[in-house]
Amino acid sequence: MKNFNKTLLAIAVTLASTQAMAAGFQLNSQSATGIGRAFAGDAVIADNASVLSRNPAAMALFDEKQLSMGLTYADVQVQVSDVTHGNSGANYGSVDDAAEAKIIPNFYYVSPINDKFAYGVAMFSNFGTGTDTTELSNNIIGGALPAPIDLLGKTEVTTINFNLSASYRINEHFSVGAGIDVIYGQGTLTRGGSVPTQEGPVHMDLVDVDADGISFGGIVGAVYEINDDNRFGISYRFSPEFSADGTVNYGGTDFEEINIPLPDIFQVAGFHQLTDKFAVHYTAQLTTWGDFDEISVSDPVDAQLKHYAWDDSWLFSVGGTYTLNESWTLRAGYMHDQGVVGELSSISIPDSNRNWYTAGATYNLSKQTSLDFGLAFVRGEDVSLTEISAIVGDVHAMTRSDATYYSMQYNYKF
C-alpha cells in the first residue's frame, strides 16, 4: 500500500508541477508586437521596450526612454476525447474544453543612461494555464470499474518573471547585456473522484496541492549590427531548479517542498530592412527540455517522484513588417513549434507540434505614443496516447491542444 500511495502521489504532483511547462502550454505572450510577427526577430528588432523579455543587449539600440505595457488574452482549447479502459475498452467519456483561458499582463521600461549604458525593468509571464478533467473522474463503468482518478482532476499553474537588466555598447557594431530574473510561481491541484464500494460510490480525495515559491534565474545576450538595416541578436536564459513551498497531502503525509528543474532557453534572431517600407526577420530558439529529468519532493524526506524522458525542443519563426504610412505599421508571421513529450505522454499534458499563424499592427497616436495589436492562431495535432493509471491500468485517449491569442499594448517614448 505504501508503494501504491507513492505512485499516485508521483503522478499527481508531477502533473501539477509540469502542466504549464510543457511546450503545449508555454506562453509565448510577452508582447502584442511579438505575437503579431510570431516573435520572429524579437531578440533584435527593438521597436519598443518589450525586447527586454528576449535580449537585454538590445537595449543598447535605444536612444530615449521607453515604456511598454499590455495585456494578452490566451484562449487555450484542450480536448480530451475517447478516454477508454485499456483492457475492457470501456469508455469514460470526453471533455471538449479542458483548459481555462488566461489574461496575461506585461510591463517594460528601458532607460539609456548615456551612449554606452542602459538599464531596464520588466514584468511578464512565461508559463500559465489550467486544465480541468474533473467531470470524468466520477464515471464508474458498470458499477464496478472506477475512472482513473489519479490521472484526472483540476490543475492551475501561474508564473511571473520580474527582471532587472543592463546593457553596454562596446562599439558601433557590438553590444552586450545581462539580467536577473526573479520568478514567482503558484500552483494548485486536486485529484480524486468516485470509487465503487459495497455500500455504493464513495468520493475519495487522493491529492490536494497548494504551493508557491520564488526562484532566481538570469539572461545574457549580445547584438551585432552590420549597419542600421541589418543586425543579429543572440541570448541565453538560465533557468533555476524551481522550489515551491506548501503542502502536498496524500494519505496523511505532507511534503512541504516540490523541486522542479526548468529548462534553459537559447535563441538567435535576425532583422533586415530590405526597403524603406518592408523588413524581414526570423528566430530560431532551443529550449532544453532534456534537462527536465525528474520531479522531487523534500521535507520531511527527499524522494524522486517521477522520472521524465523529454526531448529538447526547437521553434522556428519568420515574419515581415510593412510600414503602410506614418500612422500604421503592419506585421505578420509564421512559427513552427516542436513538442517536447517523447514516449512518456499524458492525458493532462496534451503536447504536440504546433503551427502559429499571426498578424498584428501598430497605430501611432503621436510621435511619442503608439498602440500595438496582435492576433495568433495556434494549431496543434491530434495525439493518440496510452497512460498507466495506478488504479485501473492502461488508459487510452485522444488529445488536442489549440490556442488563440488576443493582445494589445501601449507604448510611450519619453
mmCIF file of C-alpha atoms in Angstrom:
data_model
loop_
_atom_site.group_PDB
_atom_site.id
_atom_site.type_symbol
_atom_site.label_atom_id
_atom_site.label_comp_id
_atom_site.label_asym_id
_atom_site.label_seq_id
_atom_site.Cartn_x
_atom_site.Cartn_y
_atom_site.Cartn_z
ATOM 1 C CA MET A 1 0.000 0.000 0.000
ATOM 2 C CA LYS A 2 2.913 2.323 0.693
ATOM 3 C CA ASN A 3 4.284 1.904 -2.835
ATOM 4 C CA PHE A 4 0.772 2.329 -4.286
ATOM 5 C CA ASN A 5 0.412 5.627 -2.412
ATOM 6 C CA LYS A 6 3.801 6.849 -3.634
ATOM 7 C CA THR A 7 2.835 6.039 -7.221
ATOM 8 C CA LEU A 8 -0.366 8.066 -7.012
ATOM 9 C CA LEU A 9 1.467 10.962 -5.392
ATOM 10 C CA ALA A 10 4.178 10.886 -8.053
ATOM 11 C CA ILE A 11 1.676 11.101 -10.891
ATOM 12 C CA ALA A 12 -0.421 13.842 -9.328
ATOM 13 C CA VAL A 13 2.377 16.115 -8.183
ATOM 14 C CA THR A 14 4.189 15.751 -11.496
ATOM 15 C CA LEU A 15 1.073 16.861 -13.363
ATOM 16 C CA ALA A 16 0.705 19.852 -11.073
ATOM 17 C CA SER A 17 4.299 20.884 -11.498
ATOM 18 C CA THR A 18 4.633 20.457 -15.255
ATOM 19 C CA GLN A 19 1.221 21.449 -16.541
ATOM 20 C CA ALA A 20 2.286 24.942 -17.576
ATOM 21 C CA MET A 21 5.811 23.972 -18.552
ATOM 22 C CA ALA A 22 5.028 21.560 -21.372
ATOM 23 C CA ALA A 23 5.654 23.129 -24.764
ATOM 24 C CA GLY A 24 1.939 22.956 -25.495
ATOM 25 C CA PHE A 25 1.367 25.282 -22.556
ATOM 26 C CA GLN A 26 4.411 27.518 -22.725
ATOM 27 C CA LEU A 27 3.070 31.013 -23.144
ATOM 28 C CA ASN A 28 4.648 32.975 -25.958
ATOM 29 C CA SER A 29 2.699 36.044 -24.898
ATOM 30 C CA GLN A 30 5.282 38.603 -23.829
ATOM 31 C CA SER A 31 4.066 41.411 -26.135
ATOM 32 C CA ALA A 32 1.416 42.298 -28.700
ATOM 33 C CA THR A 33 4.186 43.304 -31.094
ATOM 34 C CA GLY A 34 5.817 39.896 -30.835
ATOM 35 C CA ILE A 35 2.554 38.000 -31.191
ATOM 36 C CA GLY A 36 1.796 39.890 -34.414
ATOM 37 C CA ARG A 37 5.035 38.666 -36.039
ATOM 38 C CA ALA A 38 5.162 35.191 -34.385
ATOM 39 C CA PHE A 39 8.074 36.522 -32.287
ATOM 40 C CA ALA A 40 10.286 36.444 -35.381
ATOM 41 C CA GLY A 41 13.335 38.641 -34.754
ATOM 42 C CA ASP A 42 12.113 39.652 -31.307
ATOM 43 C CA ALA A 43 15.582 39.385 -29.765
ATOM 44 C CA VAL A 44 16.970 42.136 -32.004
ATOM 45 C CA ILE A 45 14.248 44.318 -33.605
ATOM 46 C CA ALA A 46 13.919 46.608 -30.557
ATOM 47 C CA ASP A 47 10.952 48.616 -31.847
ATOM 48 C CA ASN A 48 9.700 49.031 -28.282
ATOM 49 C CA ALA A 49 10.698 48.202 -24.706
ATOM 50 C CA SER A 50 9.257 44.665 -24.814
ATOM 51 C CA VAL A 51 12.532 43.484 -26.365
ATOM 52 C CA LEU A 52 13.699 43.239 -22.752
ATOM 53 C CA SER A 53 11.896 39.892 -22.421
ATOM 54 C CA ARG A 54 14.087 38.377 -25.158
ATOM 55 C CA ASN A 55 17.510 40.050 -25.157
ATOM 56 C CA PRO A 56 18.870 42.641 -22.697
ATOM 57 C CA ALA A 57 21.681 43.615 -25.104
ATOM 58 C CA ALA A 58 19.094 45.124 -27.475
ATOM 59 C CA MET A 59 18.560 47.981 -25.006
ATOM 60 C CA ALA A 60 21.753 49.455 -26.492
ATOM 61 C CA LEU A 61 19.694 50.244 -29.620
ATOM 62 C CA PHE A 62 17.560 52.788 -27.704
ATOM 63 C CA ASP A 63 18.448 56.478 -27.593
ATOM 64 C CA GLU A 64 15.483 57.528 -25.431
ATOM 65 C CA LYS A 65 13.462 56.156 -22.528
ATOM 66 C CA GLN A 66 10.583 53.903 -23.480
ATOM 67 C CA LEU A 67 7.650 52.316 -21.681
ATOM 68 C CA SER A 68 5.539 49.398 -22.923
ATOM 69 C CA MET A 69 2.708 47.647 -21.127
ATOM 70 C CA GLY A 70 -0.119 45.443 -22.272
ATOM 71 C CA LEU A 71 -2.490 42.526 -21.844
ATOM 72 C CA THR A 72 -2.805 39.226 -23.661
ATOM 73 C CA TYR A 73 -5.909 37.063 -23.547
ATOM 74 C CA ALA A 74 -4.918 33.438 -24.121
ATOM 75 C CA ASP A 75 -7.878 31.273 -25.069
ATOM 76 C CA VAL A 76 -6.443 27.749 -24.768
ATOM 77 C CA GLN A 77 -8.598 24.946 -26.145
ATOM 78 C CA VAL A 78 -7.750 21.437 -24.915
ATOM 79 C CA GLN A 79 -9.820 18.445 -25.974
ATOM 80 C CA VAL A 80 -9.561 15.097 -24.195
ATOM 81 C CA SER A 81 -11.705 12.565 -26.035
ATOM 82 C CA ASP A 82 -12.432 8.847 -26.089
ATOM 83 C CA VAL A 83 -10.895 8.111 -22.698
ATOM 84 C CA THR A 84 -11.119 4.319 -22.555
ATOM 85 C CA HIS A 85 -10.025 1.487 -20.285
ATOM 86 C CA GLY A 86 -7.193 -0.406 -21.964
ATOM 87 C CA ASN A 87 -8.335 -3.962 -21.213
ATOM 88 C CA SER A 88 -12.122 -3.752 -21.440
ATOM 89 C CA GLY A 89 -12.445 -0.858 -23.889
ATOM 90 C CA ALA A 90 -14.990 0.792 -21.581
ATOM 91 C CA ASN A 91 -15.425 4.485 -22.446
ATOM 92 C CA TYR A 92 -15.240 7.080 -19.669
ATOM 93 C CA GLY A 93 -16.294 9.942 -21.954
ATOM 94 C CA SER A 94 -14.728 13.145 -23.275
ATOM 95 C CA VAL A 95 -14.049 16.735 -22.254
ATOM 96 C CA ASP A 96 -14.399 19.267 -25.067
ATOM 97 C CA ASP A 97 -12.969 22.233 -23.158
ATOM 98 C CA ALA A 98 -10.492 21.043 -20.544
ATOM 99 C CA ALA A 99 -8.450 24.275 -20.418
ATOM 100 C CA GLU A 100 -9.019 27.641 -18.814
ATOM 101 C CA ALA A 101 -8.431 30.961 -20.562
ATOM 102 C CA LYS A 102 -5.857 33.373 -19.109
ATOM 103 C CA ILE A 103 -5.361 37.139 -19.036
ATOM 104 C CA ILE A 104 -1.614 37.784 -19.014
ATOM 105 C CA PRO A 105 -0.200 41.260 -18.236
ATOM 106 C CA ASN A 106 3.239 42.611 -19.110
ATOM 107 C CA PHE A 107 5.290 45.720 -18.295
ATOM 108 C CA TYR A 108 8.625 47.001 -19.643
ATOM 109 C CA TYR A 109 10.721 50.110 -19.073
ATOM 110 C CA VAL A 110 14.051 50.870 -20.779
ATOM 111 C CA SER A 111 16.235 53.845 -19.858
ATOM 112 C CA PRO A 112 19.520 54.782 -21.594
ATOM 113 C CA ILE A 113 21.993 56.298 -19.126
ATOM 114 C CA ASN A 114 24.422 57.562 -21.761
ATOM 115 C CA ASP A 115 25.654 56.428 -25.177
ATOM 116 C CA LYS A 116 27.214 53.317 -23.579
ATOM 117 C CA PHE A 117 24.941 52.093 -20.773
ATOM 118 C CA ALA A 118 21.223 51.379 -20.450
ATOM 119 C CA TYR A 119 19.094 49.592 -17.893
ATOM 120 C CA GLY A 120 15.589 48.177 -17.851
ATOM 121 C CA VAL A 121 12.959 46.563 -15.659
ATOM 122 C CA ALA A 122 10.267 44.145 -16.769
ATOM 123 C CA MET A 123 7.369 42.016 -15.606
ATOM 124 C CA PHE A 124 5.986 39.233 -17.815
ATOM 125 C CA SER A 125 4.899 35.593 -17.757
ATOM 126 C CA ASN A 126 6.483 32.606 -19.473
ATOM 127 C CA PHE A 127 4.031 29.960 -18.245
ATOM 128 C CA GLY A 128 0.437 29.955 -17.102
ATOM 129 C CA THR A 129 -2.576 27.754 -17.753
ATOM 130 C CA GLY A 130 -5.161 25.487 -16.212
ATOM 131 C CA THR A 131 -6.944 22.263 -17.141
ATOM 132 C CA ASP A 132 -9.934 20.534 -15.613
ATOM 133 C CA THR A 133 -10.969 16.953 -16.361
ATOM 134 C CA THR A 134 -12.896 16.524 -13.097
ATOM 135 C CA GLU A 135 -16.140 15.681 -14.886
ATOM 136 C CA LEU A 136 -14.668 12.333 -15.987
ATOM 137 C CA SER A 137 -13.466 11.355 -12.504
ATOM 138 C CA ASN A 138 -16.912 10.287 -11.265
ATOM 139 C CA ASN A 139 -17.719 7.951 -14.169
ATOM 140 C CA ILE A 140 -17.930 4.397 -12.790
ATOM 141 C CA ILE A 141 -18.325 1.849 -15.598
ATOM 142 C CA GLY A 142 -20.751 -0.988 -14.976
ATOM 143 C CA GLY A 143 -20.972 -0.107 -11.291
ATOM 144 C CA ALA A 144 -17.555 -1.621 -10.595
ATOM 145 C CA LEU A 145 -14.821 -0.073 -12.770
ATOM 146 C CA PRO A 146 -13.744 3.352 -11.443
ATOM 147 C CA ALA A 147 -12.363 6.140 -13.570
ATOM 148 C CA PRO A 148 -8.564 6.657 -13.492
ATOM 149 C CA ILE A 149 -8.977 9.327 -10.830
ATOM 150 C CA ASP A 150 -5.204 9.554 -10.267
ATOM 151 C CA LEU A 151 -4.916 10.999 -13.807
ATOM 152 C CA LEU A 152 -7.975 13.263 -13.768
ATOM 153 C CA GLY A 153 -8.754 16.493 -11.927
ATOM 154 C CA LYS A 154 -8.049 20.203 -11.848
ATOM 155 C CA THR A 155 -4.644 21.832 -12.343
ATOM 156 C CA GLU A 156 -3.794 25.543 -12.113
ATOM 157 C CA VAL A 157 -0.281 26.922 -12.602
ATOM 158 C CA THR A 158 0.949 30.517 -12.921
ATOM 159 C CA THR A 159 4.459 32.001 -13.119
ATOM 160 C CA ILE A 160 5.579 35.653 -13.214
ATOM 161 C CA ASN A 161 9.055 36.916 -14.133
ATOM 162 C CA PHE A 162 10.416 40.112 -12.569
ATOM 163 C CA ASN A 163 13.529 41.157 -14.476
ATOM 164 C CA LEU A 164 16.282 43.746 -13.946
ATOM 165 C CA SER A 165 18.780 44.100 -16.820
ATOM 166 C CA ALA A 166 21.623 46.280 -18.097
ATOM 167 C CA SER A 167 23.345 46.678 -21.469
ATOM 168 C CA TYR A 168 26.711 48.031 -22.624
ATOM 169 C CA ARG A 169 27.658 49.208 -26.113
ATOM 170 C CA ILE A 170 31.242 48.143 -26.850
ATOM 171 C CA ASN A 171 31.436 49.878 -30.233
ATOM 172 C CA GLU A 172 29.205 50.848 -33.150
ATOM 173 C CA HIS A 173 28.754 47.185 -34.104
ATOM 174 C CA PHE A 174 28.709 45.141 -30.895
ATOM 175 C CA SER A 175 26.669 45.362 -27.672
ATOM 176 C CA VAL A 176 26.193 43.006 -24.722
ATOM 177 C CA GLY A 177 23.671 42.720 -21.895
ATOM 178 C CA ALA A 178 22.733 40.683 -18.834
ATOM 179 C CA GLY A 179 19.848 40.452 -16.412
ATOM 180 C CA ILE A 180 18.489 38.785 -13.296
ATOM 181 C CA ASP A 181 15.110 37.021 -13.187
ATOM 182 C CA VAL A 182 13.075 36.716 -10.004
ATOM 183 C CA ILE A 183 10.452 34.077 -10.774
ATOM 184 C CA TYR A 184 7.308 33.693 -8.686
ATOM 185 C CA GLY A 185 5.259 30.553 -9.238
ATOM 186 C CA GLN A 186 1.986 29.299 -7.795
ATOM 187 C CA GLY A 187 0.122 26.066 -8.365
ATOM 188 C CA THR A 188 -2.929 24.213 -7.101
ATOM 189 C CA LEU A 189 -4.049 20.661 -7.871
ATOM 190 C CA THR A 190 -6.854 18.308 -6.924
ATOM 191 C CA ARG A 191 -7.030 14.615 -7.789
ATOM 192 C CA GLY A 192 -9.921 12.443 -6.709
ATOM 193 C CA GLY A 193 -13.335 11.099 -7.607
ATOM 194 C CA SER A 194 -15.857 8.360 -7.052
ATOM 195 C CA VAL A 195 -14.839 4.760 -6.364
ATOM 196 C CA PRO A 196 -17.218 1.782 -6.056
ATOM 197 C CA THR A 197 -17.807 0.080 -2.710
ATOM 198 C CA GLN A 198 -20.326 -2.462 -1.428
ATOM 199 C CA GLU A 199 -22.341 0.424 0.004
ATOM 200 C CA GLY A 200 -22.260 2.357 -3.282
ATOM 201 C CA PRO A 201 -19.988 5.037 -4.803
ATOM 202 C CA VAL A 202 -17.769 6.888 -2.337
ATOM 203 C CA HIS A 203 -15.811 10.059 -3.113
ATOM 204 C CA MET A 204 -12.060 9.737 -2.496
ATOM 205 C CA ASP A 205 -9.593 12.638 -2.387
ATOM 206 C CA LEU A 206 -6.179 11.403 -3.473
ATOM 207 C CA VAL A 207 -4.117 14.581 -3.577
ATOM 208 C CA ASP A 208 -4.607 18.223 -2.652
ATOM 209 C CA VAL A 209 -1.719 20.537 -3.611
ATOM 210 C CA ASP A 210 -1.339 24.239 -2.863
ATOM 211 C CA ALA A 211 2.205 25.587 -3.221
ATOM 212 C CA ASP A 212 4.096 28.707 -4.246
ATOM 213 C CA GLY A 213 7.663 29.918 -4.228
ATOM 214 C CA ILE A 214 10.365 32.222 -5.592
ATOM 215 C CA SER A 215 13.494 31.228 -7.526
ATOM 216 C CA PHE A 216 16.231 33.133 -9.346
ATOM 217 C CA GLY A 217 17.453 32.860 -12.926
ATOM 218 C CA GLY A 218 19.279 35.036 -15.411
ATOM 219 C CA ILE A 219 19.771 36.003 -19.031
ATOM 220 C CA VAL A 220 22.761 37.124 -21.127
ATOM 221 C CA GLY A 221 22.715 38.428 -24.667
ATOM 222 C CA ALA A 222 24.555 40.173 -27.465
ATOM 223 C CA VAL A 223 23.711 42.222 -30.564
ATOM 224 C CA TYR A 224 25.834 42.593 -33.681
ATOM 225 C CA GLU A 225 24.935 45.429 -36.073
ATOM 226 C CA ILE A 226 26.307 45.173 -39.603
ATOM 227 C CA ASN A 227 24.686 48.545 -40.300
ATOM 228 C CA ASP A 228 21.437 50.340 -39.472
ATOM 229 C CA ASP A 229 19.413 47.973 -41.668
ATOM 230 C CA ASN A 230 20.931 44.580 -40.802
ATOM 231 C CA ARG A 231 21.614 43.138 -37.362
ATOM 232 C CA PHE A 232 21.661 39.892 -35.403
ATOM 233 C CA GLY A 233 20.849 39.047 -31.795
ATOM 234 C CA ILE A 234 21.615 36.112 -29.517
ATOM 235 C CA SER A 235 20.547 35.354 -25.950
ATOM 236 C CA TYR A 236 20.637 32.580 -23.364
ATOM 237 C CA ARG A 237 18.193 32.403 -20.454
ATOM 238 C CA PHE A 238 19.409 30.401 -17.444
ATOM 239 C CA SER A 239 16.521 28.798 -15.585
ATOM 240 C CA PRO A 240 16.653 27.638 -11.970
ATOM 241 C CA GLU A 241 15.556 24.483 -10.262
ATOM 242 C CA PHE A 242 12.291 25.884 -9.035
ATOM 243 C CA SER A 243 11.260 25.127 -5.442
ATOM 244 C CA ALA A 244 7.687 25.678 -4.297
ATOM 245 C CA ASP A 245 6.765 25.605 -0.628
ATOM 246 C CA GLY A 246 3.374 24.439 0.515
ATOM 247 C CA THR A 247 1.533 21.245 1.293
ATOM 248 C CA VAL A 248 1.161 18.136 -0.817
ATOM 249 C CA ASN A 249 -1.277 15.979 1.095
ATOM 250 C CA TYR A 250 -1.998 12.340 0.447
ATOM 251 C CA GLY A 251 -2.965 9.635 2.914
ATOM 252 C CA GLY A 252 -1.990 11.792 5.894
ATOM 253 C CA THR A 253 1.539 12.506 4.569
ATOM 254 C CA ASP A 254 2.567 16.113 3.868
ATOM 255 C CA PHE A 255 5.511 17.133 1.688
ATOM 256 C CA GLU A 256 6.244 20.843 2.018
ATOM 257 C CA GLU A 257 8.570 21.452 -0.940
ATOM 258 C CA ILE A 258 8.424 20.480 -4.606
ATOM 259 C CA ASN A 259 11.627 20.761 -6.690
ATOM 260 C CA ILE A 260 11.267 21.258 -10.452
ATOM 261 C CA PRO A 261 14.232 21.654 -12.872
ATOM 262 C CA LEU A 262 13.277 24.245 -15.505
ATOM 263 C CA PRO A 263 14.848 24.283 -18.990
ATOM 264 C CA ASP A 264 17.211 26.918 -20.354
ATOM 265 C CA ILE A 265 16.262 28.915 -23.466
ATOM 266 C CA PHE A 266 18.714 29.778 -26.253
ATOM 267 C CA GLN A 267 17.761 31.868 -29.255
ATOM 268 C CA VAL A 268 19.243 33.623 -32.271
ATOM 269 C CA ALA A 269 17.433 36.242 -34.332
ATOM 270 C CA GLY A 270 17.990 38.388 -37.397
ATOM 271 C CA PHE A 271 16.488 41.599 -38.798
ATOM 272 C CA HIS A 272 16.889 43.029 -42.302
ATOM 273 C CA GLN A 273 15.316 46.264 -43.548
ATOM 274 C CA LEU A 274 15.050 45.481 -47.261
ATOM 275 C CA THR A 275 13.347 48.700 -48.368
ATOM 276 C CA ASP A 276 12.142 51.892 -46.733
ATOM 277 C CA LYS A 277 8.820 50.184 -46.052
ATOM 278 C CA PHE A 278 9.478 46.444 -45.752
ATOM 279 C CA ALA A 279 11.609 44.343 -43.369
ATOM 280 C CA VAL A 280 12.014 40.610 -42.787
ATOM 281 C CA HIS A 281 13.045 38.945 -39.522
ATOM 282 C CA TYR A 282 13.431 35.449 -38.111
ATOM 283 C CA THR A 283 14.178 33.470 -34.935
ATOM 284 C CA ALA A 284 15.455 30.009 -34.039
ATOM 285 C CA GLN A 285 15.004 29.011 -30.394
ATOM 286 C CA LEU A 286 16.095 25.928 -28.447
ATOM 287 C CA THR A 287 14.506 25.017 -25.116
ATOM 288 C CA THR A 288 16.484 22.374 -23.209
ATOM 289 C CA TRP A 289 13.576 20.237 -22.045
ATOM 290 C CA GLY A 290 16.052 17.349 -21.822
ATOM 291 C CA ASP A 291 17.173 18.935 -18.535
ATOM 292 C CA PHE A 292 13.716 18.230 -17.149
ATOM 293 C CA ASP A 293 14.594 14.759 -15.892
ATOM 294 C CA GLU A 294 12.738 14.377 -12.613
ATOM 295 C CA ILE A 295 10.370 15.905 -10.087
ATOM 296 C CA SER A 296 11.372 15.516 -6.456
ATOM 297 C CA VAL A 297 9.964 16.461 -3.064
ATOM 298 C CA SER A 298 11.617 17.267 0.231
ATOM 299 C CA ASP A 299 10.632 17.835 3.835
ATOM 300 C CA PRO A 300 10.127 15.582 5.671
ATOM 301 C CA VAL A 301 12.114 13.285 3.345
ATOM 302 C CA ASP A 302 13.784 13.597 -0.053
ATOM 303 C CA ALA A 303 12.269 11.448 -2.779
ATOM 304 C CA GLN A 304 12.139 11.217 -6.559
ATOM 305 C CA LEU A 305 8.512 11.362 -7.569
ATOM 306 C CA LYS A 306 8.726 10.889 -11.313
ATOM 307 C CA HIS A 307 11.391 10.286 -13.936
ATOM 308 C CA TYR A 308 10.930 12.017 -17.286
ATOM 309 C CA ALA A 309 12.481 11.489 -20.709
ATOM 310 C CA TRP A 310 11.529 14.666 -22.515
ATOM 311 C CA ASP A 311 13.177 15.982 -25.667
ATOM 312 C CA ASP A 312 14.851 19.312 -26.318
ATOM 313 C CA SER A 313 12.548 21.471 -28.406
ATOM 314 C CA TRP A 314 13.187 23.879 -31.278
ATOM 315 C CA LEU A 315 10.933 26.574 -32.634
ATOM 316 C CA PHE A 316 11.457 28.443 -35.878
ATOM 317 C CA SER A 317 9.649 31.607 -36.914
ATOM 318 C CA VAL A 318 9.734 34.053 -39.795
ATOM 319 C CA GLY A 319 7.910 37.344 -40.167
ATOM 320 C CA GLY A 320 7.568 40.549 -42.112
ATOM 321 C CA THR A 321 6.889 44.183 -41.196
ATOM 322 C CA TYR A 322 5.405 46.709 -43.606
ATOM 323 C CA THR A 323 5.198 50.449 -42.890
ATOM 324 C CA LEU A 324 1.946 51.474 -44.550
ATOM 325 C CA ASN A 325 2.125 55.177 -43.686
ATOM 326 C CA GLU A 326 3.031 57.478 -40.791
ATOM 327 C CA SER A 327 0.118 56.150 -38.742
ATOM 328 C CA TRP A 328 0.057 52.418 -39.438
ATOM 329 C CA THR A 329 2.636 49.611 -39.402
ATOM 330 C CA LEU A 330 1.510 46.093 -40.357
ATOM 331 C CA ARG A 331 3.153 42.779 -39.500
ATOM 332 C CA ALA A 332 2.583 39.039 -39.916
ATOM 333 C CA GLY A 333 4.423 35.832 -39.052
ATOM 334 C CA TYR A 334 4.562 32.052 -39.008
ATOM 335 C CA MET A 335 6.088 29.783 -36.349
ATOM 336 C CA HIS A 336 6.632 26.033 -36.120
ATOM 337 C CA ASP A 337 6.945 24.907 -32.503
ATOM 338 C CA GLN A 338 8.121 21.363 -31.744
ATOM 339 C CA GLY A 339 6.518 19.326 -28.986
ATOM 340 C CA VAL A 340 8.624 18.062 -26.097
ATOM 341 C CA VAL A 341 6.888 14.903 -24.900
ATOM 342 C CA GLY A 342 8.558 11.754 -26.213
ATOM 343 C CA GLU A 343 7.465 8.270 -25.226
ATOM 344 C CA LEU A 344 6.059 9.375 -21.859
ATOM 345 C CA SER A 345 2.844 11.140 -22.836
ATOM 346 C CA SER A 346 -0.010 12.176 -20.552
ATOM 347 C CA ILE A 347 -3.716 12.903 -20.662
ATOM 348 C CA SER A 348 -3.112 16.073 -18.674
ATOM 349 C CA ILE A 349 -0.147 17.181 -20.840
ATOM 350 C CA PRO A 350 -1.618 17.025 -24.381
ATOM 351 C CA ASP A 351 1.526 18.072 -26.181
ATOM 352 C CA SER A 352 2.252 18.022 -29.916
ATOM 353 C CA ASN A 353 3.932 20.016 -32.667
ATOM 354 C CA ARG A 354 2.165 23.341 -33.234
ATOM 355 C CA ASN A 355 1.907 25.862 -36.050
ATOM 356 C CA TRP A 356 1.380 29.583 -35.365
ATOM 357 C CA TYR A 357 -0.332 31.914 -37.845
ATOM 358 C CA THR A 358 -0.159 35.520 -36.680
ATOM 359 C CA ALA A 359 -0.939 39.098 -37.680
ATOM 360 C CA GLY A 360 -0.629 42.473 -35.999
ATOM 361 C CA ALA A 361 -0.446 46.223 -36.374
ATOM 362 C CA THR A 362 0.862 49.375 -34.714
ATOM 363 C CA TYR A 363 -1.120 52.604 -34.714
ATOM 364 C CA ASN A 364 0.843 55.766 -33.928
ATOM 365 C CA LEU A 365 -1.282 58.147 -31.889
ATOM 366 C CA SER A 366 1.552 60.696 -31.846
ATOM 367 C CA LYS A 367 5.335 60.824 -32.115
ATOM 368 C CA GLN A 368 5.534 59.628 -28.502
ATOM 369 C CA THR A 369 2.564 57.268 -28.218
ATOM 370 C CA SER A 370 1.511 54.136 -30.084
ATOM 371 C CA LEU A 371 -0.806 51.146 -29.701
ATOM 372 C CA ASP A 372 0.066 47.584 -30.767
ATOM 373 C CA PHE A 373 -2.404 44.846 -31.636
ATOM 374 C CA GLY A 374 -1.610 41.151 -32.076
ATOM 375 C CA LEU A 375 -3.608 38.070 -33.038
ATOM 376 C CA ALA A 376 -2.317 34.487 -33.191
ATOM 377 C CA PHE A 377 -3.964 31.212 -34.134
ATOM 378 C CA VAL A 378 -2.051 28.240 -32.679
ATOM 379 C CA ARG A 379 -2.967 24.836 -34.031
ATOM 380 C CA GLY A 380 -1.770 21.528 -32.597
ATOM 381 C CA GLU A 381 -2.127 17.940 -33.743
ATOM 382 C CA ASP A 382 -4.386 15.049 -32.747
ATOM 383 C CA VAL A 383 -2.439 12.731 -30.450
ATOM 384 C CA SER A 384 -3.327 9.140 -29.532
ATOM 385 C CA LEU A 385 -1.758 8.144 -26.225
ATOM 386 C CA THR A 386 -1.668 5.464 -23.569
ATOM 387 C CA GLU A 387 -1.057 6.287 -19.919
ATOM 388 C CA ILE A 388 -0.812 3.886 -16.984
ATOM 389 C CA SER A 389 -3.174 4.502 -14.073
ATOM 390 C CA ALA A 390 -2.243 3.034 -10.701
ATOM 391 C CA ILE A 391 -5.941 2.309 -10.200
ATOM 392 C CA VAL A 392 -7.198 0.737 -13.438
ATOM 393 C CA GLY A 393 -4.092 0.056 -15.550
ATOM 394 C CA ASP A 394 -3.739 1.201 -19.161
ATOM 395 C CA VAL A 395 -5.875 4.164 -20.228
ATOM 396 C CA HIS A 396 -6.177 5.259 -23.869
ATOM 397 C CA ALA A 397 -7.203 8.739 -25.006
ATOM 398 C CA MET A 398 -7.127 11.210 -27.877
ATOM 399 C CA THR A 399 -5.921 14.734 -27.079
ATOM 400 C CA ARG A 400 -5.537 18.004 -28.957
ATOM 401 C CA SER A 401 -4.397 21.439 -27.799
ATOM 402 C CA ASP A 402 -5.027 24.667 -29.742
ATOM 403 C CA ALA A 403 -4.997 28.311 -28.709
ATOM 404 C CA THR A 404 -5.950 31.788 -29.836
ATOM 405 C CA TYR A 405 -4.083 34.826 -28.522
ATOM 406 C CA TYR A 406 -5.525 38.353 -28.500
ATOM 407 C CA SER A 407 -3.117 41.059 -27.406
ATOM 408 C CA MET A 408 -2.978 44.849 -27.025
ATOM 409 C CA GLN A 409 -0.084 47.036 -25.901
ATOM 410 C CA TYR A 410 0.560 50.690 -25.088
ATOM 411 C CA ASN A 411 3.962 52.252 -25.885
ATOM 412 C CA TYR A 412 5.335 55.633 -24.852
ATOM 413 C CA LYS A 413 8.636 57.339 -25.736
ATOM 414 C CA PHE A 414 9.853 59.923 -23.234
#
